[in-house]
CSV table of C-alpha atoms in Angstrom, one decimal:
chain,number,residue,atom,x,y,z
A,1,MET,CA,142.9,153.9,54.1
A,2,LYS,CA,139.5,155.4,53.1
A,3,PRO,CA,137.6,157.6,55.5
A,4,ASN,CA,134.6,155.2,55.5
A,5,SER,CA,136.9,152.3,56.4
A,6,LEU,CA,138.3,154.3,59.3
A,7,ILE,CA,134.9,155.2,60.6
A,8,PHE,CA,133.8,151.6,60.4
A,9,LEU,CA,136.9,150.4,62.3
A,10,ALA,CA,136.5,153.1,65.0
A,11,VAL,CA,132.8,152.0,65.5
A,12,LEU,CA,133.8,148.4,65.7
A,13,LEU,CA,136.6,149.1,68.3
A,14,LEU,CA,134.1,151.1,70.4
A,15,LEU,CA,131.5,148.2,70.3
A,16,LEU,CA,134.1,145.7,71.3
A,17,HIS,CA,135.3,147.9,74.2
A,18,GLY,CA,131.7,148.3,75.4
A,19,PHE,CA,131.1,144.6,75.4
A,20,SER,CA,134.3,144.0,77.3
A,21,LEU,CA,133.3,146.6,80.0
A,22,ALA,CA,129.8,145.1,80.3
A,23,ASP,CA,131.2,141.6,80.7
A,24,THR,CA,133.7,142.8,83.4
A,25,ALA,CA,130.9,144.5,85.3
A,26,ASN,CA,128.7,141.4,85.1
A,27,LYS,CA,131.5,139.3,86.5
A,28,GLN,CA,132.0,141.7,89.4
A,29,ASP,CA,128.3,141.9,90.2
A,30,SER,CA,128.0,138.1,90.2
A,31,SER,CA,131.0,137.7,92.5
A,32,ALA,CA,129.6,140.4,94.8
A,33,VAL,CA,126.3,138.5,95.2
A,34,PRO,CA,126.5,136.2,98.3
A,35,PRO,CA,125.6,132.6,97.8
A,36,SER,CA,122.0,131.7,98.5
A,37,ALA,CA,121.2,130.2,101.9
A,38,PRO,CA,120.7,126.5,102.0
A,39,ALA,CA,117.1,125.3,101.9
A,40,THR,CA,117.6,123.4,105.2
A,41,ARG,CA,120.3,123.1,107.8
A,42,TYR,CA,121.4,120.0,109.8
A,43,LEU,CA,122.9,119.3,113.1
A,44,HIS,CA,124.6,115.9,113.3
A,45,VAL,CA,124.3,114.5,116.8
A,46,SER,CA,126.5,111.7,117.9
A,47,THR,CA,126.4,110.2,121.4
A,48,ASN,CA,128.2,107.8,123.7
A,49,PRO,CA,126.3,105.5,124.1
A,50,THR,CA,124.4,105.3,120.9
A,51,MET,CA,120.6,105.0,120.5
A,52,VAL,CA,119.9,108.0,122.8
A,53,ASP,CA,116.6,109.8,122.5
A,54,ILE,CA,116.9,113.3,121.1
A,55,PHE,CA,114.4,116.0,121.8
A,56,VAL,CA,114.7,119.3,119.8
A,57,ASN,CA,113.7,122.7,121.1
A,58,ARG,CA,111.4,121.4,123.8
A,59,SER,CA,110.7,122.9,127.2
A,60,ASN,CA,109.1,121.0,130.1
A,61,ILE,CA,109.8,117.8,128.3
A,62,ASP,CA,107.6,114.7,128.9
A,63,PHE,CA,110.1,111.9,128.3
A,64,SER,CA,107.2,109.5,128.0
A,65,SER,CA,106.5,111.0,124.6
A,66,SER,CA,108.3,109.8,121.5
A,67,PRO,CA,111.6,111.5,120.8
A,68,ASP,CA,112.2,113.6,117.7
A,69,TYR,CA,115.3,111.6,116.8
A,70,VAL,CA,117.5,108.7,118.0
A,71,SER,CA,121.3,109.1,117.9
A,72,PRO,CA,123.3,109.1,115.9
A,73,ASN,CA,121.2,111.2,113.5
A,74,PHE,CA,120.9,114.4,111.4
A,75,VAL,CA,118.6,116.9,113.1
A,76,LYS,CA,116.8,118.9,110.4
A,77,LEU,CA,116.5,122.6,111.2
A,78,PRO,CA,115.1,125.7,109.4
A,79,PRO,CA,117.8,127.7,107.5
A,80,LYS,CA,117.1,130.8,109.6
A,81,ASP,CA,117.9,129.1,112.9
A,82,THR,CA,121.2,130.1,114.5
A,83,ALA,CA,120.8,128.1,117.7
A,84,VAL,CA,119.0,124.9,118.8
A,85,ARG,CA,118.2,123.3,122.1
A,86,ILE,CA,119.1,119.6,122.3
A,87,THR,CA,118.0,117.4,125.2
A,88,LEU,CA,119.2,113.8,125.5
A,89,PHE,CA,117.6,111.0,127.4
A,90,GLN,CA,118.8,107.5,128.0
A,91,LYS,CA,118.0,105.0,130.9
A,92,GLY,CA,120.9,104.8,133.3
A,93,TYR,CA,122.4,108.1,132.3
A,94,SER,CA,121.8,111.7,133.4
A,95,ASP,CA,119.5,113.8,131.3
A,96,THR,CA,121.5,116.3,129.3
A,97,THR,CA,120.4,119.6,127.7
A,98,ILE,CA,122.7,121.6,125.5
A,99,ASN,CA,122.2,124.9,123.7
A,100,VAL,CA,124.1,124.6,120.4
A,101,THR,CA,125.1,127.6,118.3
A,102,LEU,CA,125.1,126.5,114.7
A,103,SER,CA,127.9,127.2,112.3
A,104,GLN,CA,127.5,129.1,109.1
A,105,LYS,CA,127.8,125.9,107.1
A,106,ASP,CA,124.8,123.8,106.2
A,107,THR,CA,125.8,121.1,108.6
A,108,SER,CA,127.0,121.4,112.2
A,109,PHE,CA,128.2,118.6,114.5
A,110,LEU,CA,127.6,117.8,118.2
A,111,ILE,CA,129.4,114.9,120.0
A,112,VAL,CA,128.2,114.2,123.5
A,113,SER,CA,129.4,111.6,126.0
A,114,LEU,CA,126.6,111.1,128.6
A,115,ARG,CA,127.4,110.8,132.3
A,116,GLN,CA,126.3,107.5,133.7
A,117,ASN,CA,124.1,107.6,136.7
A,118,TYR,CA,124.0,105.1,139.5
A,119,ASP,CA,121.1,106.5,141.4
A,120,ASP,CA,118.6,103.5,141.8
A,121,GLU,CA,115.7,105.9,142.3
A,122,LEU,CA,116.4,107.8,139.2
A,123,ILE,CA,116.9,104.6,137.2
A,124,GLU,CA,113.5,103.3,138.5
A,125,LYS,CA,111.9,106.6,137.5
A,126,GLN,CA,113.4,106.3,134.0
A,127,GLU,CA,112.1,102.7,133.7
A,128,ARG,CA,108.6,103.9,134.6
A,129,ILE,CA,108.9,106.7,132.0
A,130,LEU,CA,109.8,104.2,129.3
A,131,ALA,CA,107.0,101.8,130.4
A,132,HIS,CA,104.6,104.7,130.1
A,133,ARG,CA,106.0,105.5,126.7
A,134,THR,CA,105.4,101.9,125.6
A,135,ARG,CA,101.8,102.1,126.8
A,136,LYS,CA,101.2,105.4,125.0
A,137,SER,CA,102.7,104.0,121.8
A,138,LEU,CA,100.5,101.0,122.0
A,139,GLY,CA,97.5,103.2,122.8
A,140,HIS,CA,98.2,105.3,119.7
A,141,LYS,CA,98.5,102.2,117.5
A,142,LEU,CA,95.2,100.9,118.9
A,143,ILE,CA,93.5,104.2,118.1
A,144,ILE,CA,94.7,104.0,114.6
A,145,GLY,CA,93.9,100.3,114.4
A,146,SER,CA,90.3,100.8,115.6
A,147,ALA,CA,89.6,102.3,112.1
A,148,ILE,CA,89.7,98.8,110.7
A,149,PRO,CA,86.7,97.4,112.6
A,150,PHE,CA,84.8,100.7,112.2
A,151,VAL,CA,85.2,100.6,108.5
A,152,SER,CA,84.2,96.9,108.4
A,153,SER,CA,81.1,97.8,110.4
A,154,ALA,CA,80.2,100.5,108.0
A,155,ILE,CA,80.6,98.1,105.0
A,156,ALA,CA,78.5,95.5,106.8
A,157,ALA,CA,75.8,98.1,107.5
A,158,ILE,CA,75.7,99.1,103.8
A,159,ALA,CA,75.5,95.4,102.8
A,160,THR,CA,72.7,94.9,105.4
A,161,GLN,CA,70.7,97.7,103.9
A,162,ARG,CA,71.2,96.3,100.4
A,163,TYR,CA,70.1,92.8,101.4
A,164,ILE,CA,67.1,94.2,103.3
A,165,LYS,CA,66.1,96.1,100.2
A,166,ASN,CA,66.4,93.0,98.1
A,167,THR,CA,64.4,91.0,100.6
A,168,ARG,CA,61.6,93.6,100.6
A,169,LYS,CA,61.6,93.5,96.8
A,170,ASP,CA,61.3,89.7,96.8
A,171,ARG,CA,58.6,89.8,99.4
A,172,ASP,CA,56.5,92.3,97.3
A,173,ALA,CA,57.0,90.1,94.2
A,174,ILE,CA,55.8,87.0,96.2
A,175,GLN,CA,52.8,88.8,97.5
A,176,ASN,CA,51.8,90.2,94.1
A,177,SER,CA,52.5,86.9,92.3
A,178,LEU,CA,49.3,85.4,90.7
A,179,ILE,CA,50.8,82.1,89.8
A,180,ARG,CA,52.2,80.4,92.9
A,181,ASP,CA,53.2,77.2,91.1
A,182,SER,CA,55.9,78.3,88.8
A,183,ASP,CA,59.7,78.3,88.5
A,184,SER,CA,59.8,82.1,88.7
A,185,TYR,CA,57.8,82.1,92.0
A,186,ARG,CA,60.0,79.4,93.5
A,187,GLU,CA,63.1,81.3,92.5
A,188,THR,CA,61.8,84.5,94.1
A,189,LYS,CA,61.1,82.6,97.3
A,190,ASP,CA,64.6,81.2,97.3
A,191,SER,CA,66.0,84.7,96.6
A,192,PHE,CA,63.9,86.1,99.5
A,193,LYS,CA,65.3,83.5,101.9
A,194,GLU,CA,68.8,84.0,100.7
A,195,ASN,CA,68.7,87.8,101.0
A,196,ARG,CA,67.1,87.6,104.4
A,197,SER,CA,69.8,85.2,105.6
A,198,LYS,CA,72.5,87.5,104.2
A,199,ALA,CA,70.9,90.5,105.8
A,200,LYS,CA,71.0,88.8,109.2
A,201,THR,CA,74.6,87.7,108.8
A,202,ALA,CA,75.7,91.2,107.7
A,203,LYS,CA,73.9,92.8,110.6
A,204,ALA,CA,75.5,90.4,113.0
A,205,ILE,CA,79.0,91.1,111.5
A,206,GLY,CA,78.3,94.9,111.6
A,207,GLY,CA,77.3,94.8,115.2
A,208,THR,CA,80.3,92.6,116.2
A,209,THR,CA,82.9,94.7,114.4
A,210,LEU,CA,81.3,97.9,115.8
A,211,GLY,CA,81.7,96.5,119.3
A,212,ILE,CA,85.2,95.5,118.6
A,213,GLY,CA,86.0,99.0,117.3
A,214,ILE,CA,84.6,100.6,120.4
A,215,VAL,CA,86.5,98.3,122.7
A,216,VAL,CA,89.8,98.9,120.7
A,217,LEU,CA,89.3,102.6,120.6
A,218,SER,CA,88.5,102.8,124.3
A,219,ALA,CA,91.6,100.8,125.2
A,220,GLY,CA,93.7,103.0,123.0
A,221,LEU,CA,92.4,106.2,124.6
A,222,ILE,CA,93.0,104.8,128.1
A,223,LEU,CA,96.6,103.7,127.3
A,224,SER,CA,97.5,106.9,125.4
A,225,PHE,CA,97.3,109.0,128.5
């Protein structure tokens, strides 16, 4: 074999060996890198009975407020959390609070059987709490719904200003008209009457819807507390 061929073969073997070492190192590095943490973590809460209110990481809980979840459900948690405080509320059962240590997996599981309570005073208190929650929920809906009459009132106010502007324009045209016995003059008078009537109607609608909005908003604020 010629010397040049031997040199070429040696260089080729060295290159192949270098590629093999690099590939092995890359595989080792990739296996050494821990898997990335999940974007979110979940705690699956199941209860007996079902349809139990779930409050997450709350202290001094006001049970008249809306719950974060209703069982059974997946409670969504930040990936950095290692523990979570779960409070369960259901009429006729004792309130239950559990501090849960989350597993390393992306989903943990909690199964709870609530203890039934036969204390009439406690049950009456829970009923008052739920009635208060219903009132608060209705109040919040009324507050949101009050936007409709307020928007309608604003639209009516804009329409009123436009009709008033047209009425003034027709009035000036009538006053400045030199020929009073003409089709154009009569059309302007008709337009003046129509715009004035529409302005009055729009103004009445605006005032009515504004009043309704104020009443609905006030009722919502009262019920939401």
